[in-house]
CSV table of C-alpha atoms and ligand atoms in Angstrom, one decimal:
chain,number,residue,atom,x,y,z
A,1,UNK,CA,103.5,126.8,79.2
A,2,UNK,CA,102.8,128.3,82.5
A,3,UNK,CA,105.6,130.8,83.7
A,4,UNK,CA,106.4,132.5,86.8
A,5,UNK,CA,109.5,135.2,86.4
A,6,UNK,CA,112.1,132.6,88.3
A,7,UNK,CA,114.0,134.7,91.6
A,8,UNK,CA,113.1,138.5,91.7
A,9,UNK,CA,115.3,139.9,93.6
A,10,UNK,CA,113.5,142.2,95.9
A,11,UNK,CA,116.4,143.9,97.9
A,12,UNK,CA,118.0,141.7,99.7
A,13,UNK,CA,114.9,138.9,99.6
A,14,UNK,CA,115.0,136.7,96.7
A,15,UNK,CA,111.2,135.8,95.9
A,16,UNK,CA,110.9,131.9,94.4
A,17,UNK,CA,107.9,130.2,92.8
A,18,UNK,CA,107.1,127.0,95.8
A,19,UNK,CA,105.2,124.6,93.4
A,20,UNK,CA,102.6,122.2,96.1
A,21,UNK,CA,101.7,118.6,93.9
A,22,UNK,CA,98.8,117.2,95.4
A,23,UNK,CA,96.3,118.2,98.0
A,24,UNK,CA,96.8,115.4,100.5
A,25,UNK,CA,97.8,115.6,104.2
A,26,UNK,CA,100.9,117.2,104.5
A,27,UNK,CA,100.0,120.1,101.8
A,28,UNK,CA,97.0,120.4,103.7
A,29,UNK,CA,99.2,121.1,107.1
A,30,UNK,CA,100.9,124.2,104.9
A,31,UNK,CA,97.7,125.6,104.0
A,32,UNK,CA,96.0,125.6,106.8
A,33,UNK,CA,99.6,127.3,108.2
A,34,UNK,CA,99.0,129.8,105.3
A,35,UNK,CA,95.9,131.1,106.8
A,36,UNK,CA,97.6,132.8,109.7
A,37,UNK,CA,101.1,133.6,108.0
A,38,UNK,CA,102.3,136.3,105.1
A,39,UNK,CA,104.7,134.9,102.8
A,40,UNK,CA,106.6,136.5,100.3
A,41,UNK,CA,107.4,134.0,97.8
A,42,UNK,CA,104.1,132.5,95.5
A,43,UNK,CA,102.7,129.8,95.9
A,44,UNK,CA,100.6,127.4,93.3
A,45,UNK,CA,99.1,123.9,94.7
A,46,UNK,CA,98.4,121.6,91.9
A,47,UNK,CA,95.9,119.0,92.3
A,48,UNK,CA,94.3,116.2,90.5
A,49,UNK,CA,90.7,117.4,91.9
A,50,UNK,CA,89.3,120.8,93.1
A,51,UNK,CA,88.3,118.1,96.4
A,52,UNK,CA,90.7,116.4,99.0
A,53,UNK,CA,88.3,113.2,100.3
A,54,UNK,CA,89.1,112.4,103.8
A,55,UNK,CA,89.6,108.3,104.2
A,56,UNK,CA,89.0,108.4,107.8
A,57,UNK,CA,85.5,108.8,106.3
A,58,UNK,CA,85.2,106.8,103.9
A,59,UNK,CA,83.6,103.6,105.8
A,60,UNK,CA,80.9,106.0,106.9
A,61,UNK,CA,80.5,107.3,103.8
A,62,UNK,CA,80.3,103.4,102.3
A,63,UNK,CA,77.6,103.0,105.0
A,64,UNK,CA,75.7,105.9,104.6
A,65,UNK,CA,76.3,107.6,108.1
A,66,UNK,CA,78.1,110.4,105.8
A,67,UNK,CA,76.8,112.4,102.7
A,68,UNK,CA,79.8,113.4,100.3
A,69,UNK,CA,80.2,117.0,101.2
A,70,UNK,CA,81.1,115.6,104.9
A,71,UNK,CA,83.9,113.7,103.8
A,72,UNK,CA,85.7,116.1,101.4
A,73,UNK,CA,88.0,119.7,101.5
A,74,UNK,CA,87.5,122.3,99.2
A,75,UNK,CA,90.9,122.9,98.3
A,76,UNK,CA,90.3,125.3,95.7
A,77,UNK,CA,88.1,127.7,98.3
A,78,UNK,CA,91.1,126.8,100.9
A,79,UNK,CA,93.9,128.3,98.7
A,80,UNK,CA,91.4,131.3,97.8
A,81,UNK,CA,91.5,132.1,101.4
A,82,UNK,CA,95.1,131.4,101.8
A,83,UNK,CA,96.3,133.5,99.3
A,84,UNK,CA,97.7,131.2,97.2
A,85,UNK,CA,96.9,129.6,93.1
A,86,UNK,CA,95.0,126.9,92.9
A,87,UNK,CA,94.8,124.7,89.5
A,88,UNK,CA,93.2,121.4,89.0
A,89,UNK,CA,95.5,119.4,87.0
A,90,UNK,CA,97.6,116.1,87.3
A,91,UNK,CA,100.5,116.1,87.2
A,92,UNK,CA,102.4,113.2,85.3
A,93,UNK,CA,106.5,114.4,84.5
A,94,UNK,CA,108.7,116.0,85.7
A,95,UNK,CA,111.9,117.2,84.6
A,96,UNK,CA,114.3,118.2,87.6
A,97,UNK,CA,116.9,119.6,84.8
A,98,UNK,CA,114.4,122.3,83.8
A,99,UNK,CA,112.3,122.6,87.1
A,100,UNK,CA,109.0,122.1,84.6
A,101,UNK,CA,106.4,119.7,85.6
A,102,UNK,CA,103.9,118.9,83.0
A,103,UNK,CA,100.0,118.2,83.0
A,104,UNK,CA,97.4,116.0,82.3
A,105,UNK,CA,96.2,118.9,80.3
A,106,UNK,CA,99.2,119.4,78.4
A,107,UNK,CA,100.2,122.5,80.2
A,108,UNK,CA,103.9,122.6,81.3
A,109,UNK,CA,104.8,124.7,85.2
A,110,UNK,CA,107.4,126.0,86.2
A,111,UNK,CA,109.2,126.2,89.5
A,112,UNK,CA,112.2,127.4,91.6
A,113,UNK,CA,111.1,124.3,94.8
A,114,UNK,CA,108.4,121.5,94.0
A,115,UNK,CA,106.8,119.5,97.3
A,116,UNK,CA,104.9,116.4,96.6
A,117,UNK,CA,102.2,114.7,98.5
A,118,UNK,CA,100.3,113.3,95.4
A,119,UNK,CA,99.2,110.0,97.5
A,120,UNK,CA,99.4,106.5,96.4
A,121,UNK,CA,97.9,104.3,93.8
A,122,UNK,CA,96.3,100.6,94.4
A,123,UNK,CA,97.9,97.8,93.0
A,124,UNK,CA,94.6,96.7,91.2
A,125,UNK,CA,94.1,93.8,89.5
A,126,UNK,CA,91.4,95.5,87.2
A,127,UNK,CA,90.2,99.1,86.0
A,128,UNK,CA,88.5,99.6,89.2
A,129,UNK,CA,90.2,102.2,91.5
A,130,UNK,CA,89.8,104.8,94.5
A,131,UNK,CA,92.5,106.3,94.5
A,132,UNK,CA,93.1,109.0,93.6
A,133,UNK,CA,90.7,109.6,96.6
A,134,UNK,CA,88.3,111.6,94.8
A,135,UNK,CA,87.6,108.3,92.7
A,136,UNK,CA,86.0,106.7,95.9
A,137,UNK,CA,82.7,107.9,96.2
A,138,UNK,CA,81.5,107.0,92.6
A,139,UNK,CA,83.7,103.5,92.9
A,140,UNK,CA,82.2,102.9,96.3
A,141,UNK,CA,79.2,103.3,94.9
A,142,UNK,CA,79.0,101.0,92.2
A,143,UNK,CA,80.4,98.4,94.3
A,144,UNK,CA,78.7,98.1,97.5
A,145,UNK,CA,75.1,97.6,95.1
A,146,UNK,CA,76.6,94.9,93.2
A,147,UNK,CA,75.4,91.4,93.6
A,148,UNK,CA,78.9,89.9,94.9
A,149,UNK,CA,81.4,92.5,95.6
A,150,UNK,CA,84.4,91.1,96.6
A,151,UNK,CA,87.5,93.0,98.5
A,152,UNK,CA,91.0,92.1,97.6
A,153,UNK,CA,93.4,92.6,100.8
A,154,UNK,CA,93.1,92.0,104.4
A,155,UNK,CA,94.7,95.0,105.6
A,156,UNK,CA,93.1,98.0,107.5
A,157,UNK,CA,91.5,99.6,104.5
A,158,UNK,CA,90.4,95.9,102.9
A,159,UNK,CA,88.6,95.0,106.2
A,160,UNK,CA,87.1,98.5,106.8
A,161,UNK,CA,85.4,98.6,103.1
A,162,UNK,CA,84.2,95.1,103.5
A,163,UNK,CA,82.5,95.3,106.7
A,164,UNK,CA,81.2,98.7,106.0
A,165,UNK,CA,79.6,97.9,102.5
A,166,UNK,CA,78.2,94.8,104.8
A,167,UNK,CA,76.5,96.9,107.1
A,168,UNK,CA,74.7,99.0,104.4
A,169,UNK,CA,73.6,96.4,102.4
A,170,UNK,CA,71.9,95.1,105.9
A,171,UNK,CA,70.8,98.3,106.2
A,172,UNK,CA,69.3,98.6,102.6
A,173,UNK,CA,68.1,94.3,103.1
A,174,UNK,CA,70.3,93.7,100.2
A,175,UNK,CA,71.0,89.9,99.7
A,176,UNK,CA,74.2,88.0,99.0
A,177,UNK,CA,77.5,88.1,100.3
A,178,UNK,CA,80.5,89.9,100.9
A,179,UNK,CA,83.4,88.7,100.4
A,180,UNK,CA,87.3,89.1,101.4
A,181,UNK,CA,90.1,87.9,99.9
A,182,UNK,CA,93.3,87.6,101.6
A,183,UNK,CA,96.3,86.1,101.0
A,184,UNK,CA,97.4,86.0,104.7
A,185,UNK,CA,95.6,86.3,108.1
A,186,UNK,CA,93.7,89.9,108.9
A,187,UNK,CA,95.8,92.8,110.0
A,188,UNK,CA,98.9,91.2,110.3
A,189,UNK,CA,101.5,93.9,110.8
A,190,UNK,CA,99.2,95.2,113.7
A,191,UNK,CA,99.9,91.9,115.3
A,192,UNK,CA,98.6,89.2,116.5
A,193,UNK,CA,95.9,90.0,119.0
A,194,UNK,CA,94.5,92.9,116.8
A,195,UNK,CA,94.6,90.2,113.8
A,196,UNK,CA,92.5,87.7,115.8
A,197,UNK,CA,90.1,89.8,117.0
A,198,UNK,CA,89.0,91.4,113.6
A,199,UNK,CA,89.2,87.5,112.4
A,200,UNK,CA,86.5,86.9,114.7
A,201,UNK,CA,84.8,89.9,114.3
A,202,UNK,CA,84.7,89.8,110.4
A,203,UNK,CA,83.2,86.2,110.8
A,204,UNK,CA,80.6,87.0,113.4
A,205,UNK,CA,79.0,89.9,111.2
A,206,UNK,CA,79.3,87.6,108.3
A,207,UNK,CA,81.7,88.2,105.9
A,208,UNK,CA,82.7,85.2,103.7
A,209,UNK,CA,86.3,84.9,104.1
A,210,UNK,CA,88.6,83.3,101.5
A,211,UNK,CA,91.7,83.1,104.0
A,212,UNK,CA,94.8,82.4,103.0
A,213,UNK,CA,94.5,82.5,99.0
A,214,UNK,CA,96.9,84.9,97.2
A,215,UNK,CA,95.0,86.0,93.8
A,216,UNK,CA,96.9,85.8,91.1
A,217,UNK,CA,94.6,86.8,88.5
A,218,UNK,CA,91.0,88.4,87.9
A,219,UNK,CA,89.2,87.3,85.4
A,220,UNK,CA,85.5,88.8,83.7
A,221,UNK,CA,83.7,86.8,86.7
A,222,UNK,CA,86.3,84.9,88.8
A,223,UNK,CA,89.0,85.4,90.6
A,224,UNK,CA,91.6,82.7,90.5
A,225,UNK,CA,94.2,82.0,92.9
A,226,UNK,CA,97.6,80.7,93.1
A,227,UNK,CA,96.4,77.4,94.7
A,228,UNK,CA,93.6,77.1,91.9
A,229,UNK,CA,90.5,78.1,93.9
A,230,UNK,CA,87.9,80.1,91.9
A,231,UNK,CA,86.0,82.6,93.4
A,232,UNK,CA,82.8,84.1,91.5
A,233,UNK,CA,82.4,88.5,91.8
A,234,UNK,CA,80.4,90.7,89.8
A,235,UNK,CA,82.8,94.0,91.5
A,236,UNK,CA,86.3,93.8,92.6
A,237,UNK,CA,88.0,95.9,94.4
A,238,UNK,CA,91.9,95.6,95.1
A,239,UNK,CA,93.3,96.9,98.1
A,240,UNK,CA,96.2,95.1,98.8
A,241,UNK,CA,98.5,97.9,99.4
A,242,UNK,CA,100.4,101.2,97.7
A,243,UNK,CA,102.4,101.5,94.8
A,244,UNK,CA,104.2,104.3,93.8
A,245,UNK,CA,103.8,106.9,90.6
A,246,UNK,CA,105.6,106.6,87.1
A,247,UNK,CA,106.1,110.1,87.8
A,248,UNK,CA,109.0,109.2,90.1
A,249,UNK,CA,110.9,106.9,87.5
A,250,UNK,CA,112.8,110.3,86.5
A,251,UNK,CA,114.0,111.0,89.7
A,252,UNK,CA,115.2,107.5,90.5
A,253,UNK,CA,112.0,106.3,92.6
A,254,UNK,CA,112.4,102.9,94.7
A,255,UNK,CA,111.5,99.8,93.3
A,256,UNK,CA,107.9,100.6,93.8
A,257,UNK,CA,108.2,103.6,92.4
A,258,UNK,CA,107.7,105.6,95.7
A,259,UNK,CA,110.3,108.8,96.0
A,260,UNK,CA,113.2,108.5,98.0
A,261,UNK,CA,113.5,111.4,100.4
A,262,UNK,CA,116.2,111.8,103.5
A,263,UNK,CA,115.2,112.5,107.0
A,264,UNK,CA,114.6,116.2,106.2
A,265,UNK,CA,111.7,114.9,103.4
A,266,UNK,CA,114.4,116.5,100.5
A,267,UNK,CA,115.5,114.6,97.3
A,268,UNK,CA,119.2,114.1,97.8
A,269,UNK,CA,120.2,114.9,94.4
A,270,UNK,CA,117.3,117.5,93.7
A,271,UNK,CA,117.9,119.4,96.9
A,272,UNK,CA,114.9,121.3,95.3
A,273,UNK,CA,112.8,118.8,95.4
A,274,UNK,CA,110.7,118.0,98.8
A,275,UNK,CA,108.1,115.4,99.3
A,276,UNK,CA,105.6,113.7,101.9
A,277,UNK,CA,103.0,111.4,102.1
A,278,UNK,CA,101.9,108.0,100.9
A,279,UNK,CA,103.9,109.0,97.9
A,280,UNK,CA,107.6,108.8,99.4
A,281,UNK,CA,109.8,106.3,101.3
A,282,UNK,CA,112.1,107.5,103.8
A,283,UNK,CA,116.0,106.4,103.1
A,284,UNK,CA,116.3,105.4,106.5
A,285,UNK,CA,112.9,103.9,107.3
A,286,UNK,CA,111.6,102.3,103.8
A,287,UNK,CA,109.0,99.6,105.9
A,288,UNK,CA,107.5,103.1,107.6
A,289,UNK,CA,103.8,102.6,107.2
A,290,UNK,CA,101.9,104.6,105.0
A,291,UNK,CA,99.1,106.1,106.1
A,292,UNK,CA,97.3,109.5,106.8
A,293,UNK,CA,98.8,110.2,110.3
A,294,UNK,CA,102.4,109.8,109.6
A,295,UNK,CA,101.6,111.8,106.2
A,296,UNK,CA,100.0,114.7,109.0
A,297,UNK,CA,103.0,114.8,110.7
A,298,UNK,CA,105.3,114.9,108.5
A,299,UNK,CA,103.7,118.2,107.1
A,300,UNK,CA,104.7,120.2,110.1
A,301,UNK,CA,108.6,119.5,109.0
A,302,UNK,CA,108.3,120.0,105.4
A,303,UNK,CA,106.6,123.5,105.7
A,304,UNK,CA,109.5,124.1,107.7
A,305,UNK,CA,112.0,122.9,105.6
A,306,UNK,CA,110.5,124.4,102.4
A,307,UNK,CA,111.2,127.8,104.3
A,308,UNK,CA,114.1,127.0,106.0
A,309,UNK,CA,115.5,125.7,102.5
A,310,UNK,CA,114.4,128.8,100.8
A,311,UNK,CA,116.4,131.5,103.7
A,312,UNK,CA,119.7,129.0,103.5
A,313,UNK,CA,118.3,127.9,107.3
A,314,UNK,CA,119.2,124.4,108.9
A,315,UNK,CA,116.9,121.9,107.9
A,316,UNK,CA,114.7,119.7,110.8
A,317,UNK,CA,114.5,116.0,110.9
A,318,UNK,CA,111.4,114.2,110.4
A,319,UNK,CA,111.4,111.4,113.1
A,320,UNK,CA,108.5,109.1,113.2
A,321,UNK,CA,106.8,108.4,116.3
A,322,UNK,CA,107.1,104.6,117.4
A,323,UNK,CA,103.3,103.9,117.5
A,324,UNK,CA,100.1,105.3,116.3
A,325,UNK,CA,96.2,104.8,117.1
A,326,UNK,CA,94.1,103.1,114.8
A,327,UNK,CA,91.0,103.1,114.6
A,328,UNK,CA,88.8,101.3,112.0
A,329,UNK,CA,85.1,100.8,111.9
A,330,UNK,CA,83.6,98.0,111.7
A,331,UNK,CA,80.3,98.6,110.2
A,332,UNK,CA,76.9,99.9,112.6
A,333,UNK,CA,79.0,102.2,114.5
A,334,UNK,CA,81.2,100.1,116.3
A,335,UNK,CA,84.8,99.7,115.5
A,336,UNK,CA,88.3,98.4,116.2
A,337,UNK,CA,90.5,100.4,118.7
A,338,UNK,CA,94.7,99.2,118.0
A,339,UNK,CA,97.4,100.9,120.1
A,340,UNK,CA,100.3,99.2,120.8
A,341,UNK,CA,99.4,96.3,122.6
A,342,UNK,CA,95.9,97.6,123.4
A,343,UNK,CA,92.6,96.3,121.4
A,344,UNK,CA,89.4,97.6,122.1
A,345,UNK,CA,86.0,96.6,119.9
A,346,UNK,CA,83.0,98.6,120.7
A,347,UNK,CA,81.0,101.6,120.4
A,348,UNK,CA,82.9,104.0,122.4
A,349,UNK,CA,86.3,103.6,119.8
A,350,UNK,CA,84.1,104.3,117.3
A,351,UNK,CA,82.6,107.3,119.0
A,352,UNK,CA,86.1,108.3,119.5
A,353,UNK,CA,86.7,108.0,115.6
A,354,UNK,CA,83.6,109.9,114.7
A,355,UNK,CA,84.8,112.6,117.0
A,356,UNK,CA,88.7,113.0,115.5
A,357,UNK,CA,87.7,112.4,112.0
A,358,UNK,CA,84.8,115.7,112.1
A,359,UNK,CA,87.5,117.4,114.2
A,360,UNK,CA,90.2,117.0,111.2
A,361,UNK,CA,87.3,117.8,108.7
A,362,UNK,CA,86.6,120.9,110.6
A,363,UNK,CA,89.7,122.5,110.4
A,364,UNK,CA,89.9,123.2,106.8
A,365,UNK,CA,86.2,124.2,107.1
A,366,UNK,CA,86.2,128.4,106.0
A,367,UNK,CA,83.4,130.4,108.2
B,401,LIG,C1,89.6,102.9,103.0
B,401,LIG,C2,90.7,103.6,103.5
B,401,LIG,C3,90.7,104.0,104.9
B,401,LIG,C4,91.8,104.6,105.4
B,401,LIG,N1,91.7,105.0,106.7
B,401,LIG,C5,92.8,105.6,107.3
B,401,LIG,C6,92.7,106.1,108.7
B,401,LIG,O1,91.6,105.9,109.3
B,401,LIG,N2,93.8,106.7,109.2
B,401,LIG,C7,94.9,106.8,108.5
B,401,LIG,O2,95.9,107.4,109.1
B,401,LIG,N3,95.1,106.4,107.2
B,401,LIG,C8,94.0,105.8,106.6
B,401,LIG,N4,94.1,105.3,105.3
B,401,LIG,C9,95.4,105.6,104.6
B,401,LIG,C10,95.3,107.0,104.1
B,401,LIG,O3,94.3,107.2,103.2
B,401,LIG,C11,96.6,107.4,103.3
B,401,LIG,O4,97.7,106.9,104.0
B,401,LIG,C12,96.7,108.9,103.3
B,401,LIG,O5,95.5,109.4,102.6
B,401,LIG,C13,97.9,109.4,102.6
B,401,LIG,O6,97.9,110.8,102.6
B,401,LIG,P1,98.7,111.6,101.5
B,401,LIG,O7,98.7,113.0,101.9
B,401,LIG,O8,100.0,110.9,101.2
B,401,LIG,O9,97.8,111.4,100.1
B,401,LIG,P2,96.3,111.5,99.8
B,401,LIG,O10,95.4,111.7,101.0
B,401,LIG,O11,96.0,110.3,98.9
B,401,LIG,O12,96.2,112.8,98.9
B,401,LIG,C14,96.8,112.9,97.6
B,401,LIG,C15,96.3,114.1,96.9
B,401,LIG,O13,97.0,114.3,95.7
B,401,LIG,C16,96.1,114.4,94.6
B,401,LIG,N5,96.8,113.7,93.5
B,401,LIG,C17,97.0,112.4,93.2
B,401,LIG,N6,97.8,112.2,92.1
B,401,LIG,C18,98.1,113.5,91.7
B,401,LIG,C19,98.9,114.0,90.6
B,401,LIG,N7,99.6,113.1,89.8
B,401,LIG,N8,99.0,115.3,90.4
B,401,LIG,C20,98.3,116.2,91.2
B,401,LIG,N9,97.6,115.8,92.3
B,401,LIG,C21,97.5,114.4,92.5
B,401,LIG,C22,94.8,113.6,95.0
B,401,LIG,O14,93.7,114.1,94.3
B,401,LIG,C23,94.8,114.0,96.5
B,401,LIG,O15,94.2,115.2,96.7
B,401,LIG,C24,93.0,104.7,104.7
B,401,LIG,C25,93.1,104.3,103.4
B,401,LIG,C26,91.9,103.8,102.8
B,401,LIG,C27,92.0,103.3,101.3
């Protein structure tokens, strides 16, 4: 059991124990705010790995343009210099009643406020998994060397493996395909002119495309889909979007198990309880995409909120912006721009990605 005395009362100031689960984006906004700012209460972040792996990087990494150290934060190193606890654990329960989280390791914590930004995990069809993130560089691996590796999912992430594992094996003049399953046209929810262009894009480099085909199971060698088509692989890899952690069943999690948070990124039972991330779903927005910008932003408000909640201060909204830049490689240094109604295919986005993604990498870099 790990203990923290619960609310000294210092004077007037009442000192809490703010519990951090996870390393990802948002937590990563509070640290980096810790460097420059002297709080009273403690702080503990919790994480699953002593790393935080960047996937902005990760279809670099897949090609070789990046070496591990490149694409990952040290969080433990981070916290050192923040002046907070780190401990590598995962967590797995919770129990809101008690305010006790308890481990992978067995070991129950304690807390007066808990934040969450613990991610996603894949819906996988199979053992083989990158998330959490610090599971991609050994997955990624295995799979770009194997004689068929096959992506499941034609979203962003899907595409982006597949055409980046194509563009090493080029590199390394390994033979045999690679191939991408996907149960409805490329990129669909960033529309159609983004869709057809990484259609075209995808075929031109030479990806062998099973369109249209939803799997509906994996088998030892083959994937089979609804409509009864067989596809040989020798590695899978499913990326056909989040789902949400057991964790959250207890604190009555959406259907896929993501938690539900108000505008302010606070349970509304559990007014204790804050989250962020790929891991919750806003009440009023639950289609709001997941990924690593929204989860950036969002950190800003929750740091805020945490403190604000702690003083008996009014609490911010967290209102998402209408449109974000993408940007997604598409294997020898060239990649998909997507803004709106603007698509761009070149060199210079992909410059442009290579530039924001060091930048971001950077910042948690400790001189
Ligand atoms: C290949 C790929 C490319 C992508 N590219 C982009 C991109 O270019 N731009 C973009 O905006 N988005 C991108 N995304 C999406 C992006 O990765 C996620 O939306 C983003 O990482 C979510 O951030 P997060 O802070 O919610 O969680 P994560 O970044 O997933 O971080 C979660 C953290 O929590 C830790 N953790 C997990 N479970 C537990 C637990 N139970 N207990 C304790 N710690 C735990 C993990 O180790 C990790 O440190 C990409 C995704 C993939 C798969």
């Amino acid at each position: 059991m790990y203990y923290y005395n619960r609310k000294i009362r210092t004077g007037v100031i009442i000192l809490s124990h703010i519990l951090l689960v996870g390393g990802g984006h948002a937590h990563l906004t509070i640290l980096r705010s810790l460097l420059n700012e002297k709080i009273s209460h403690k702080i503990t972040l919790i994480s699953a790995s002593t790393y935080q792996y960047y996937s902005g990087m990760f279809s670099g990494f897949t090609e070789g343009i990046y070496q591990e150290d490149e694409i990952r934060i040290n969080l433990q190193q981070l916290c050192e210099r923040a002046s907070i606890e780190f401990i590598e654990d995962t967590i797995d329960k919770i129990d809101p009643i008690t305010k006790t989280v308890i481990g992978k390791s067995g070991t129950t914590y304690t807390f007066d406020l808990i934040s969450f930004d613990i991610g996603s995990k894949s819906k996988a069809f199979n053992q083989n998994t990158i998330k959490p993130n610090y599971l991609f560089t050994e997955e990624i691996s295995m799979f770009r060397s194997s004689e068929a590796p096959t992506v499941v999912g034609g979203g962003a992430a899907g595409v982006e493996l597949a055409l980046s594992t194509l563009a090493w094996r080029k590199a390394q003049n390994i033979k045999g395909d690679v191939i991408l399953v996907s149960s409805s046209p490329l990129l669909t929810s960033y529309g159609y002119k983004a869709s057809k262009k990484i259609t075209s894009i995808a075929k031109l480099k030479g990806i062998k495309m099973v369109e249209n085909e939803r799997v509906e199971h994996v088998k030892a060698t083959t994937i089979v889909t609804k409509n009864g088509m067989k596809v040989p692989y020798t590695h899978v890899l499913s990326l056909t979007g989040p789902t949400g952690h057991q964790l959250f069943q207890s604190l009555s999690a959406n259907e896929n198990g993501f938690l539900k948070v108000t505008d302010y990124l606070q349970h509304r039972k559990y007014a204790f309880i804050f989250g962020a991330g790929d891991c919750i779903t806003l009440e009023s927005n639950p289609t709001l995409p997941k990924n690593g910008v929204y989860a950036v932003r969002q950190g800003k408000v929750l740091w805020k909120n945490i403190k604000h909640y702690l003083s008996a201060e009014i609490l911010t909204t967290f209102k998402p912006q209408k449109k974000f830049l993408s940007i997604m490689s598409t294997g020898n240094k060239e990649a998909l721009l997507s803004y709106g109604n603007i698509v761009l295919h070149g060199k210079l986005p992909w410059r442009l990605k290579h530039f924001i993604d060091k930048k971001f990498i950077k910042q948690h870099e400790l001189k």
